[in-house]
XYZ file of C-alpha atoms in Angstrom:
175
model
C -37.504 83.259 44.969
C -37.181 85.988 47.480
C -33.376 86.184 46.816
C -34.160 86.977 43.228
C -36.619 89.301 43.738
C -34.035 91.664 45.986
C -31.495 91.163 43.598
C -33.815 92.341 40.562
C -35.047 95.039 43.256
C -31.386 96.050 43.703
C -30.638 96.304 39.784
C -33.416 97.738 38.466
C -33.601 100.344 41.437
C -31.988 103.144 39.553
C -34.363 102.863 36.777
C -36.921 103.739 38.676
C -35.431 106.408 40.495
C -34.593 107.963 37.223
C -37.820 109.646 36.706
C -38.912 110.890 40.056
C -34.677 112.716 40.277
C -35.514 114.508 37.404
C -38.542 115.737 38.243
C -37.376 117.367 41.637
C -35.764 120.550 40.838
C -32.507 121.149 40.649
C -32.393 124.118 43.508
C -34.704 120.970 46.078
C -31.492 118.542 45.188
C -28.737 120.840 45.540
C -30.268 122.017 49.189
C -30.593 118.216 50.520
C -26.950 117.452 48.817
C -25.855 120.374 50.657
C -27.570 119.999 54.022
C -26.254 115.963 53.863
C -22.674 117.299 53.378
C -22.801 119.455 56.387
C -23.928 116.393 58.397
C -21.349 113.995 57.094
C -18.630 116.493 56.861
C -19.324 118.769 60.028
C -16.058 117.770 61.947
C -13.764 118.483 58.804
C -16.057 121.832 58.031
C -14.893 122.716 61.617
C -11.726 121.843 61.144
C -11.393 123.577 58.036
C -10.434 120.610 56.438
C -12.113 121.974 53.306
C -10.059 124.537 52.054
C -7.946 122.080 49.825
C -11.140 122.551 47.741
C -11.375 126.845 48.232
C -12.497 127.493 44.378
C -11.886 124.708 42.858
C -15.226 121.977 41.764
C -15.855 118.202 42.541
C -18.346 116.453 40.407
C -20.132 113.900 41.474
C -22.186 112.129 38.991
C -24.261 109.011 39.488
C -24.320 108.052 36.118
C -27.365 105.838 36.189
C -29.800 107.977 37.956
C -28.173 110.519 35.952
C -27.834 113.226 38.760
C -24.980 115.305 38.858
C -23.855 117.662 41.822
C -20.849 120.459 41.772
C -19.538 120.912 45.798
C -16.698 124.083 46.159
C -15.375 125.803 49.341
C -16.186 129.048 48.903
C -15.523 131.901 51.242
C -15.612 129.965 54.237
C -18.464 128.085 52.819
C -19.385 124.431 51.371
C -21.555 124.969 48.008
C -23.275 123.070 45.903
C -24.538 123.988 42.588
C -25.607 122.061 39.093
C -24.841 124.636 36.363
C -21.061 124.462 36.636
C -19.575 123.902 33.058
C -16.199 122.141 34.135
C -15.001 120.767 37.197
C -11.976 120.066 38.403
C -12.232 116.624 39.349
C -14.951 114.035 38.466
C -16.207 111.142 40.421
C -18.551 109.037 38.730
C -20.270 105.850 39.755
C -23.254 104.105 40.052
C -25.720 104.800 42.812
C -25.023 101.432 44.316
C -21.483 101.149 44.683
C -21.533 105.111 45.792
C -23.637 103.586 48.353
C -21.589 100.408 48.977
C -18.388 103.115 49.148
C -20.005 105.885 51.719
C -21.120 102.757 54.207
C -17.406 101.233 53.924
C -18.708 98.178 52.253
C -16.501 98.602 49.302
C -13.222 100.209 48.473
C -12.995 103.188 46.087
C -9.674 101.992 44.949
C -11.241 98.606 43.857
C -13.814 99.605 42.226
C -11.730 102.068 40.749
C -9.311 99.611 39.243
C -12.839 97.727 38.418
C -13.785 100.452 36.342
C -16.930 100.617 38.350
C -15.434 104.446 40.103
C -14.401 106.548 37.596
C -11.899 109.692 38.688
C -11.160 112.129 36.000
C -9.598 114.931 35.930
C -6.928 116.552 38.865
C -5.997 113.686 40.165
C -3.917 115.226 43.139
C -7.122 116.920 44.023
C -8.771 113.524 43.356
C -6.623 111.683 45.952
C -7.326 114.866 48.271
C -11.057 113.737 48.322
C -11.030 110.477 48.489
C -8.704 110.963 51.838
C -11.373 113.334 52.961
C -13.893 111.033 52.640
C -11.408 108.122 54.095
C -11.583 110.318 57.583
C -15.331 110.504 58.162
C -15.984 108.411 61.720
C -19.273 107.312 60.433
C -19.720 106.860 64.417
C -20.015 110.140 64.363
C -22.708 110.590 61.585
C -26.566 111.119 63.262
C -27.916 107.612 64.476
C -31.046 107.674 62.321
C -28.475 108.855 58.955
C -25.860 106.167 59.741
C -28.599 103.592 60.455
C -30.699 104.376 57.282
C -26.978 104.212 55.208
C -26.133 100.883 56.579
C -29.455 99.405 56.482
C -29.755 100.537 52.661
C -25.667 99.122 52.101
C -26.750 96.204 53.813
C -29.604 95.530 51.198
C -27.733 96.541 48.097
C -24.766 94.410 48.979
C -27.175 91.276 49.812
C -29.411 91.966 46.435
C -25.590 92.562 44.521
C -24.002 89.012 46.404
C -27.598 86.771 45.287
C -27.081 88.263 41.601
C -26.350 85.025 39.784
C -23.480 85.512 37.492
C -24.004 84.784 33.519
C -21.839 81.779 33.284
C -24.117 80.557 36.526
C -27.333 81.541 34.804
C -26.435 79.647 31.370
C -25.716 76.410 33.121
C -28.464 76.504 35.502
C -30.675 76.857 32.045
C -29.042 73.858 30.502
C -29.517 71.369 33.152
């Protein structure tokens, strides 16, 4: 019972988050994307690991929350914005395997290959932030961000694992 409860928690999740996303403006989201960023990325920021990315736009959409974020390198500077008209790369995904990817639970490339990560676009500049990413020592991250991230990974993967497949489903029905 409790098993299928977290895994309908886990599924219908982004439904519900839906709503309240679109109701926090655009200038609120971009300035906690941004801020995040700066905690995550603060060693490569230093390190000026960035600049691969001077004028040039990542997308990252979560397509079922429907939230979309533009990050440049721009004079010096990380920005994020939502009124770019093209980027040059895209990552889509859904909010929980974006979340099973930043914790290391799950590997870009396979979900990539799943069709569950989708990378459009410059792919050379694709491959450029997905190695950026690769190099974050999560270790590194603030305790309470890296606990809340594995603590929520934890929970997705668990309510994804107890998700009864269809196959599963139908012959549990028939017996």
């Amino acid at each position: 019972m409790f098993n299928k409860l977290h895994s309908t928690l886990v599924q219908q999740a982004p439904g519900f988050l839906r709503f309240p996303v679109k109701l926090v403006p655009a200038s609120v989201q971009q300035k906690v994307m941004l801020e995040t960023l700066k905690r995550v990325f603060h060693e490569a920021l230093d390190d000026g690991e960035f600049e691969f990315l001077e004028n040039r736009w990542l997308e990252v959409h979560v397509r079922d929350i429907d939230l979309k974020s533009f990050i440049s390198f721009v004079d010096d500077k990380l920005v994020v914005r939502s009124d770019i008209e093209n980027a040059d790369v895209r990552f889509s995904g859904d909010i929980n395997d974006l979340i099973l990817i930043a914790a290391r639970k799950e590997d870009p490339d396979t979900l990539f290959f799943q069709r569950r990560l989708l990378i459009e676009g410059d792919t050379e500049l694709g491959l450029e932030v997905k190695n950026l990413m690769d190099s974050v020592d999560l270790d590194s991250l603030p305790s309470a961000l890296r606990q809340a991230l594995f603590t929520l990974a934890d929970f997705v993967q668990k309510g994804l694992q107890s998700t009864p497949n269809v196959n599963e489903a139908q012959y549990a029905h028939k017996i």
